[in-house]
mmCIF file of C-alpha atoms and ligand atoms in Angstrom:
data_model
loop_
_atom_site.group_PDB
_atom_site.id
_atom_site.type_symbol
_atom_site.label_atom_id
_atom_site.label_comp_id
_atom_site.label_asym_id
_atom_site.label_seq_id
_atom_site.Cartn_x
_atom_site.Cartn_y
_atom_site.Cartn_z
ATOM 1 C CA UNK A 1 -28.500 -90.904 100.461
ATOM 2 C CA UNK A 2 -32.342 -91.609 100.477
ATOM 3 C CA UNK A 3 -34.287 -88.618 99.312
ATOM 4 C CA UNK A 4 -37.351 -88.426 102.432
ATOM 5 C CA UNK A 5 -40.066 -87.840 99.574
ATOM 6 C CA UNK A 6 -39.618 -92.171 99.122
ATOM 7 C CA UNK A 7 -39.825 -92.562 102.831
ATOM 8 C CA UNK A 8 -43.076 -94.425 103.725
ATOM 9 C CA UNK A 9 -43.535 -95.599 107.299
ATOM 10 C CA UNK A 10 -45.328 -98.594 107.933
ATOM 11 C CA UNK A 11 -47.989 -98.351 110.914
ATOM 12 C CA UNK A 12 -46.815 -101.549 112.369
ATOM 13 C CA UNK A 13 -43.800 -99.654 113.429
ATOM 14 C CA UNK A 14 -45.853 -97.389 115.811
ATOM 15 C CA UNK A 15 -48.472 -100.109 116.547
ATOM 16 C CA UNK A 16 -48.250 -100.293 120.211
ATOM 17 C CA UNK A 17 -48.770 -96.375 120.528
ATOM 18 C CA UNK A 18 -50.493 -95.232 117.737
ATOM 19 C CA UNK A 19 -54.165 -95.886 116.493
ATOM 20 C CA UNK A 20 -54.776 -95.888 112.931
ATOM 21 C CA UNK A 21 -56.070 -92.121 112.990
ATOM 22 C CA UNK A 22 -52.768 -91.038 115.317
ATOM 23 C CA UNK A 23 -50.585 -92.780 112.504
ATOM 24 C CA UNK A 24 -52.222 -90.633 109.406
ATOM 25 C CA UNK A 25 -52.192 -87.574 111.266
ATOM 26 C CA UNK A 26 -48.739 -88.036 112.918
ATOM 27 C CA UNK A 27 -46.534 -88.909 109.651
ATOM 28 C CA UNK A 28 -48.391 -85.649 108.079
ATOM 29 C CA UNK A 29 -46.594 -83.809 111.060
ATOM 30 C CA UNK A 30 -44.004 -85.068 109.932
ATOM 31 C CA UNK A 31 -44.060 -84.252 106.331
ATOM 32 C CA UNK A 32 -44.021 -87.903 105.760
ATOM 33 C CA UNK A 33 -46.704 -88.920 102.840
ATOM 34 C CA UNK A 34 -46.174 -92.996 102.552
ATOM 35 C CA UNK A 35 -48.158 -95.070 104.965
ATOM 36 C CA UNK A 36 -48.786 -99.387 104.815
ATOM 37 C CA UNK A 37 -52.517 -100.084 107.098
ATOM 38 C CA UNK A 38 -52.576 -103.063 109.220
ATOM 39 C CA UNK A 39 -56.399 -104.383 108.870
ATOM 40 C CA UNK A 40 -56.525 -104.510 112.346
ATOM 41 C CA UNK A 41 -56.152 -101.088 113.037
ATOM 42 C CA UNK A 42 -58.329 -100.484 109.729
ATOM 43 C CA UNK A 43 -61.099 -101.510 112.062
ATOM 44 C CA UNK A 44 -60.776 -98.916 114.435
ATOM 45 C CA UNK A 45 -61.424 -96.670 111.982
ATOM 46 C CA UNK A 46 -63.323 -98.569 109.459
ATOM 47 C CA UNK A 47 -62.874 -98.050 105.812
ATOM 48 C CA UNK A 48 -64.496 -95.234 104.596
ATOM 49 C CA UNK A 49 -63.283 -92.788 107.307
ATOM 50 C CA UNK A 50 -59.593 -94.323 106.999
ATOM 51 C CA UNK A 51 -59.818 -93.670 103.378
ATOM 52 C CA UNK A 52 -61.636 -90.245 103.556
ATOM 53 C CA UNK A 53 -58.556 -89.410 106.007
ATOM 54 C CA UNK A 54 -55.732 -90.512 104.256
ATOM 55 C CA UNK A 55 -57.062 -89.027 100.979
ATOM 56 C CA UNK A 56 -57.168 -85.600 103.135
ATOM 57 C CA UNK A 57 -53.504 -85.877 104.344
ATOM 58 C CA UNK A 58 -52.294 -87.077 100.347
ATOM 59 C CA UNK A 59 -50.753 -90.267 101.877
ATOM 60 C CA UNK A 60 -49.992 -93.051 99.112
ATOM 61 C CA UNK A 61 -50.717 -96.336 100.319
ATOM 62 C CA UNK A 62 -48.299 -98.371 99.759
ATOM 63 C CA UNK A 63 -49.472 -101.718 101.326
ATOM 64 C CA UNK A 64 -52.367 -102.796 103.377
ATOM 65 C CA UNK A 65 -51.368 -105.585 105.696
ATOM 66 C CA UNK A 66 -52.005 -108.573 105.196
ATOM 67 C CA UNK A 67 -53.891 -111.206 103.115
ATOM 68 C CA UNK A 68 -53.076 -114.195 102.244
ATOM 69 C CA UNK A 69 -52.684 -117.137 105.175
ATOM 70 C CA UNK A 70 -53.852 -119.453 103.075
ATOM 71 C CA UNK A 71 -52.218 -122.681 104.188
ATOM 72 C CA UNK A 72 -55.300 -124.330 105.887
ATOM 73 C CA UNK A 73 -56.012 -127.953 104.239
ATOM 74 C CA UNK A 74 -59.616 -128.772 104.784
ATOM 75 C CA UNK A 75 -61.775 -127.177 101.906
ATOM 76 C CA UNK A 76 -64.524 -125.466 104.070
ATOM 77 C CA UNK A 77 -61.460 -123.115 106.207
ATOM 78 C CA UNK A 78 -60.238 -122.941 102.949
ATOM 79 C CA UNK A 79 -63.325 -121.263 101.201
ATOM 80 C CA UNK A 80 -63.814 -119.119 104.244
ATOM 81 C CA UNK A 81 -60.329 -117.794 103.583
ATOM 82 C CA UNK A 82 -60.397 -116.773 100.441
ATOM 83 C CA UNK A 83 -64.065 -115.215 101.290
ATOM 84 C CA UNK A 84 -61.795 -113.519 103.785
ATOM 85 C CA UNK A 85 -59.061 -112.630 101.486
ATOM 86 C CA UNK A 86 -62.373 -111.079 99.034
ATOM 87 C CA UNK A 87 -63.107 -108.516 101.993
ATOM 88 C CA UNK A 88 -59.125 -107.495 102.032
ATOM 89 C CA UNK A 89 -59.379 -107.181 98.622
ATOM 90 C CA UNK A 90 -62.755 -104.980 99.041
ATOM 91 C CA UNK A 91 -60.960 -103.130 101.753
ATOM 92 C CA UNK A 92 -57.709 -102.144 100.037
ATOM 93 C CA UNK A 93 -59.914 -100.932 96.862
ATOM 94 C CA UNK A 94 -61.207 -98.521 98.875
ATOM 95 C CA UNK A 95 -57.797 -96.817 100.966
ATOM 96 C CA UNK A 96 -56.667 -97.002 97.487
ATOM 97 C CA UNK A 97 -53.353 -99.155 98.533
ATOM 98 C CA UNK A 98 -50.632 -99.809 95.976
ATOM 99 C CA UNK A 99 -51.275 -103.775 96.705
ATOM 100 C CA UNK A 100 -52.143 -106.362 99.258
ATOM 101 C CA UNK A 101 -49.136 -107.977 101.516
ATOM 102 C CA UNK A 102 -49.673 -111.096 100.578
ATOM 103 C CA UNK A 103 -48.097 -113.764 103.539
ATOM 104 C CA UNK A 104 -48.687 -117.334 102.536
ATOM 105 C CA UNK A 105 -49.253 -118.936 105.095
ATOM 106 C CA UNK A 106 -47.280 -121.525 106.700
ATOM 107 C CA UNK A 107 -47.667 -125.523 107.927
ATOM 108 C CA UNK A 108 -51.857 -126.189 109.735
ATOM 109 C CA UNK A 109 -51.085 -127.727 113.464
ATOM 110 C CA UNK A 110 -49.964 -131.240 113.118
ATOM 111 C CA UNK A 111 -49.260 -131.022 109.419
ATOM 112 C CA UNK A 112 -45.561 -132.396 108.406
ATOM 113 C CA UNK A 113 -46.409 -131.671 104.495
ATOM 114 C CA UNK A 114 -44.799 -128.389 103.333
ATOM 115 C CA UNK A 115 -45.122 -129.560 99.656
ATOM 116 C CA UNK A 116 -48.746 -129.648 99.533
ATOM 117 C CA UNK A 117 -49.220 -126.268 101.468
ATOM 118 C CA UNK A 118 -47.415 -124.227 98.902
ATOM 119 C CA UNK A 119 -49.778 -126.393 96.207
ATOM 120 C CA UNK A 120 -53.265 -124.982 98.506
ATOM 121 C CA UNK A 121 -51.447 -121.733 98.117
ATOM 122 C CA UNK A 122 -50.509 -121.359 94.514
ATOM 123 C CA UNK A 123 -54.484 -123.030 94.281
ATOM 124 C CA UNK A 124 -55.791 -119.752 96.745
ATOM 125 C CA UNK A 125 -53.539 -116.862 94.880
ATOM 126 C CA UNK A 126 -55.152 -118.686 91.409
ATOM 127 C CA UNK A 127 -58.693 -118.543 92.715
ATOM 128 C CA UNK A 128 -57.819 -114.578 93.869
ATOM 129 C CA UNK A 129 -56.537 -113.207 91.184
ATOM 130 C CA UNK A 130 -59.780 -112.607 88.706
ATOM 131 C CA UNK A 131 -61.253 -111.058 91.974
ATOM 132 C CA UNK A 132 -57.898 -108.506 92.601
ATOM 133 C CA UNK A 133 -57.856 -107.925 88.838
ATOM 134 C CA UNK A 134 -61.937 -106.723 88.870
ATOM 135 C CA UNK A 135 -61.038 -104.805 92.041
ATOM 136 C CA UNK A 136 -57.811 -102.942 90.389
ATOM 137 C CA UNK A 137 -55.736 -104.429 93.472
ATOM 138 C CA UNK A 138 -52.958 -105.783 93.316
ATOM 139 C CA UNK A 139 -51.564 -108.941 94.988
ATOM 140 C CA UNK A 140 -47.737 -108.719 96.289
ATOM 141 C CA UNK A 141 -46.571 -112.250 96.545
ATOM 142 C CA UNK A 142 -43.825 -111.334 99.957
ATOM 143 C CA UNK A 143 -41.365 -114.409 100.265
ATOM 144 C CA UNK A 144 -40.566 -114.347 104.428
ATOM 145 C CA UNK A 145 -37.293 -115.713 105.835
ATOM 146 C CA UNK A 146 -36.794 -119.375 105.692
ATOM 147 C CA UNK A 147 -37.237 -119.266 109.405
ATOM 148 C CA UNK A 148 -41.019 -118.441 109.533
ATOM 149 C CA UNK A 149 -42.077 -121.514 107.307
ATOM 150 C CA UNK A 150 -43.299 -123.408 109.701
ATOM 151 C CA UNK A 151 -45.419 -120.672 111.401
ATOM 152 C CA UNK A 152 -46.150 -118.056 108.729
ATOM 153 C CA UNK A 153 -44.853 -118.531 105.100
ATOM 154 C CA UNK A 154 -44.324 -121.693 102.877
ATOM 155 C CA UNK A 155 -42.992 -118.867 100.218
ATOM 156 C CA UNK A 156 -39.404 -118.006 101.434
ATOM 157 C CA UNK A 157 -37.532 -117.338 98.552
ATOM 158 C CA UNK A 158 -37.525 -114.584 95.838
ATOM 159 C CA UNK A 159 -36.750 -117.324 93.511
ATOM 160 C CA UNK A 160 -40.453 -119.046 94.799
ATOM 161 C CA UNK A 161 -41.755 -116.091 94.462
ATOM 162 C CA UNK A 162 -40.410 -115.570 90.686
ATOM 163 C CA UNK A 163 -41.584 -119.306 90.270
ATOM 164 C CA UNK A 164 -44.989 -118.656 91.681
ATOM 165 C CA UNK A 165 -45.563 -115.251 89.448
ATOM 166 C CA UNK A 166 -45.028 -117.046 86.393
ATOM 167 C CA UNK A 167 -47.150 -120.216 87.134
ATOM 168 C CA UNK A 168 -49.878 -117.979 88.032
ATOM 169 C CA UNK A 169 -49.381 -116.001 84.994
ATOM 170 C CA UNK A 170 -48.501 -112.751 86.287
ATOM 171 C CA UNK A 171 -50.754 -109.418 85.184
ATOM 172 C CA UNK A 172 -51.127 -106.160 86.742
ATOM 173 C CA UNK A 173 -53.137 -108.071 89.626
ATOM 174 C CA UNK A 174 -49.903 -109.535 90.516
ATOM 175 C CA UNK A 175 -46.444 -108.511 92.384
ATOM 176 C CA UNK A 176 -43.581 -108.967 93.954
ATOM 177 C CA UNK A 177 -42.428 -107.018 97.118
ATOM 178 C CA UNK A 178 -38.974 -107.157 97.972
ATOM 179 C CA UNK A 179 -38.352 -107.116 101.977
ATOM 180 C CA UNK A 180 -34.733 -106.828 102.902
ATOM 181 C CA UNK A 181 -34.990 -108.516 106.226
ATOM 182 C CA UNK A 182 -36.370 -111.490 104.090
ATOM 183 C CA UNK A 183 -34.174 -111.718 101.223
ATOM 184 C CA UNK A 184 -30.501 -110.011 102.400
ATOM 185 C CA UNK A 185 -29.043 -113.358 103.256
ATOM 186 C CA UNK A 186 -29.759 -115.502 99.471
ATOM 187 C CA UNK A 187 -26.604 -115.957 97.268
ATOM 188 C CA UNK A 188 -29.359 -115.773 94.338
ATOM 189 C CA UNK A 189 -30.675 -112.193 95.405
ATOM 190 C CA UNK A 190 -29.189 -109.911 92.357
ATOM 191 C CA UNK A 191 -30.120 -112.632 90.162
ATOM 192 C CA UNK A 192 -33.482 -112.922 91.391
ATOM 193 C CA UNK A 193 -34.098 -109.193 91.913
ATOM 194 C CA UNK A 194 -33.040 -108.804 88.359
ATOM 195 C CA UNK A 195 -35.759 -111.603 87.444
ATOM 196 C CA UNK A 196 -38.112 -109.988 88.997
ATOM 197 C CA UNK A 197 -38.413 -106.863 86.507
ATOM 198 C CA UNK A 198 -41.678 -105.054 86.227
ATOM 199 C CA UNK A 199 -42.777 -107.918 88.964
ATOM 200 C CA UNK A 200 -41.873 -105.680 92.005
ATOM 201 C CA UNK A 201 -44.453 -103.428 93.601
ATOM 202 C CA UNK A 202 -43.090 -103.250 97.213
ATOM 203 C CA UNK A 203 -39.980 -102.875 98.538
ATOM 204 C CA UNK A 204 -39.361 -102.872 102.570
ATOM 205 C CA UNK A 205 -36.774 -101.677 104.695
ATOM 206 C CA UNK A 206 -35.156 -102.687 108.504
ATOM 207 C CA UNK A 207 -32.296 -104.408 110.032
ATOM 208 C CA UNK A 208 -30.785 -107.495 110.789
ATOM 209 C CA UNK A 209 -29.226 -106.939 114.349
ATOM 210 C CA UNK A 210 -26.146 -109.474 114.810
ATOM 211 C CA UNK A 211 -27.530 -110.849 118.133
ATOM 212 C CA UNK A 212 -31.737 -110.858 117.069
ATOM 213 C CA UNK A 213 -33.533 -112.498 119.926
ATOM 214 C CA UNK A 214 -36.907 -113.051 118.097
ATOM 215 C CA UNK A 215 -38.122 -114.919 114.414
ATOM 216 C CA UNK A 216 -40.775 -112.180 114.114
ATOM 217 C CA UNK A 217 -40.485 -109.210 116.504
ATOM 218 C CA UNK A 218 -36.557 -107.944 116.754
ATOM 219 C CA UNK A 219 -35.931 -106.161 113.530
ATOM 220 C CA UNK A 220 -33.517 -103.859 113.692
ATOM 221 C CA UNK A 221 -33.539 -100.062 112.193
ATOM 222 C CA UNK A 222 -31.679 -99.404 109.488
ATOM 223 C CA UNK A 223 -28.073 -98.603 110.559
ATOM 224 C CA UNK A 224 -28.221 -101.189 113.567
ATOM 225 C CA UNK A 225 -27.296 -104.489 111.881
ATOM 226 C CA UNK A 226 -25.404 -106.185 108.501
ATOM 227 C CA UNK A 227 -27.724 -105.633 105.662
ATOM 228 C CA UNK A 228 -25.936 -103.838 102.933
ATOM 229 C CA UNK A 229 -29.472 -101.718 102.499
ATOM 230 C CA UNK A 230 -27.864 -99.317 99.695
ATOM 231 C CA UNK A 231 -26.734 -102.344 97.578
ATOM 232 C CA UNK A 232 -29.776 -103.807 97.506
ATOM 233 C CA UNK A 233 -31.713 -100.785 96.570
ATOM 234 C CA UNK A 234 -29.457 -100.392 93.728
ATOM 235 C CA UNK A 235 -30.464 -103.836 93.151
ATOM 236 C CA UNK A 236 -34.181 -103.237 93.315
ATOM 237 C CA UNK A 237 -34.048 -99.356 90.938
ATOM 238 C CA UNK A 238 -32.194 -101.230 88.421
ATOM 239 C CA UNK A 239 -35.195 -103.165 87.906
ATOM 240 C CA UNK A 240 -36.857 -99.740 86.894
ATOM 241 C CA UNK A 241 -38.527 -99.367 90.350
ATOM 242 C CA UNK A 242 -39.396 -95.964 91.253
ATOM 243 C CA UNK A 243 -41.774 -96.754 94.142
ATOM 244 C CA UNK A 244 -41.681 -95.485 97.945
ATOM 245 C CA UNK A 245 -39.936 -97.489 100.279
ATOM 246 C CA UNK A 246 -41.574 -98.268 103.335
ATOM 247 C CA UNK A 247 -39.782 -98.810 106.631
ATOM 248 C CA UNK A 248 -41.036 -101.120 108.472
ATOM 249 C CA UNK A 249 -39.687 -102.674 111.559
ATOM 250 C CA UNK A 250 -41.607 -105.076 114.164
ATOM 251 C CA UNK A 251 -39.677 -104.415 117.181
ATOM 252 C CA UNK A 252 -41.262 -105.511 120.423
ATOM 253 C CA UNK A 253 -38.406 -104.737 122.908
ATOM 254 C CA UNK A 254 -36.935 -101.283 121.587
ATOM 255 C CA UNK A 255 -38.875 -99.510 118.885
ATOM 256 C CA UNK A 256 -41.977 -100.483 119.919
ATOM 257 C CA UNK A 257 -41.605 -99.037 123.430
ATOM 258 C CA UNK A 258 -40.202 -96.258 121.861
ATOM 259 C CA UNK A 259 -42.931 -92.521 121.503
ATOM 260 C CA UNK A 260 -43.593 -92.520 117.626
ATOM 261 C CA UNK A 261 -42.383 -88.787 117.234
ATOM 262 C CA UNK A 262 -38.862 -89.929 119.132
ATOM 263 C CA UNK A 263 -38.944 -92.981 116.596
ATOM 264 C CA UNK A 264 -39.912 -91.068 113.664
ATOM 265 C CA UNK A 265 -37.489 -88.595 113.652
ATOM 266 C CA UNK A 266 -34.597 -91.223 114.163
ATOM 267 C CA UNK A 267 -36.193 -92.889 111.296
ATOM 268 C CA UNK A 268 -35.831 -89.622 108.733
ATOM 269 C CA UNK A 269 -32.114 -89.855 110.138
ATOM 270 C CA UNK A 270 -31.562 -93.289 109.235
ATOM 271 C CA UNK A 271 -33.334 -93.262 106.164
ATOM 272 C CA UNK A 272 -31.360 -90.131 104.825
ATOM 273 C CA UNK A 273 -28.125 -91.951 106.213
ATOM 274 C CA UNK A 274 -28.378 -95.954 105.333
ATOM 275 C CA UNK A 275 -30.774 -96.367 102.517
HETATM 276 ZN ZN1 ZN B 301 -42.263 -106.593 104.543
#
């Protein structure tokens, strides 16, 4: 179904066997012209010569993983993360990416008070924005699965993340990325997708496998589990989205272990086949 020009392959997907130069060069074997950078394997690299690569190979971008993380309570962690968050910013001006994954960050160790986190996170995105918008970067607000609050993301909902967009009064510095393994399970997704109109700048692919043994690491790849991944895409175009869709599927016990060409070509398959 999926035409393979829209196929982008996040590098977390080959993370355990690929560097950051291995990734660029490998998906251009493949005729495969989408890529989203992890920062740590940005490093590796560094900047310039990750940029001056993936310029070479014509790769778009389309995320540079992640900022964000900004639920930390006491102000001076606080001002060193949005320093922090500057540098992403800095960074993904440079690979050119389509926006930054924003995660939001979930509850600081001993802290019981979710309400006030997502307040010191709408307050971190607000003080970001006039940096993203001088930068020409945008910020994709990426609600996570409710089960990841706690660790990872008070945003968990594409209705929070609607919410959140128009509080912070939206502008091209701002976006929405739909993730499927996120969002598949809300009873307000076509309502909210359909909200979020000329909002989203991201949208992700994976699985949900029946039996998942992991909150963060056991995606599944498309094909493998119960998301309706066509439906939702429909869901997502209608919106006017034209983007690439990026695969992208943390998988410590099977995809990981798995050599990136092997994985890569199943990928194609299951792209072509159940997106
Ligand atoms: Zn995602």
């Amino acid at each position: 179904m999926a035409d393979l020009e829209r196929l982008s392959i996040n590098q977390v997907t080959m993370r355990e066997r690929w560097s950051l130069a291995e990734a660029i060069s490998g998906l251009a074997r493949h005729d495969i012209r989408g890529i989203a950078v992890w920062r740590d394997k940005l490093g590796e690299l560094g900047v310039d010569e990750a940029a001056r690569r993936l310029r070479g190979e014509g790769m778009t971008v389309t995320a540079f993983c992640v900022g964000g993380l900004l639920g930390v309570m006491d102000d001076t962690s606080f001002q060193e993360r949005l320093d922090d968050n500057r540098r992403v910013i800095d960074q993904a001006a440079v690979i050119q990416a389509e926006c930054v994954m924003m995660v939001a960050g979930g509850l600081p160790e001993g802290s019981r008070d979710l309400t006030s986190i997502r307040e010191r996170c709408l307050e971190g995105l607000d003080a970001l924005m006039p940096y993203a918008k001088q930068a020409g970067v945008t910020l994709a607000l990426e609600p996570l699965h409710p089960m990841t609050a706690a660790s990872r993301s008070c945003l968990t909902t594409l209705r929070q993340a609607n919410d959140w967009y128009e509080q912070l009064g939206g502008g091209a510095e701002l976006g929405i990325a739909v993730d499927v393994y996120h969002v598949w399970w809300d009873p307000d997704l076509e309502r909210q997708i359909s909200r979020a109109k000329d909002r989203i700048v991201a949208f992700h692919v994976s699985d949900w496998l029946m039996e998942t043994v992991d909150l963060r690491l056991d995606r599944g790849m498309m094909g493998d589990g119960v998301i309706d991944i066509p439906h939702i895409r429909a869901l997502v175009e209608k919106t006017g989205y034209t983007g690439l869709i990026e695969v992208e599927v943390f998988s410590e016990r099977n995809w990981w272990q798995r050599d990136p060409d092997e994985a890569i070509g199943i990928i194609k398959q299951r792209f072509s086949d159940w997106v």
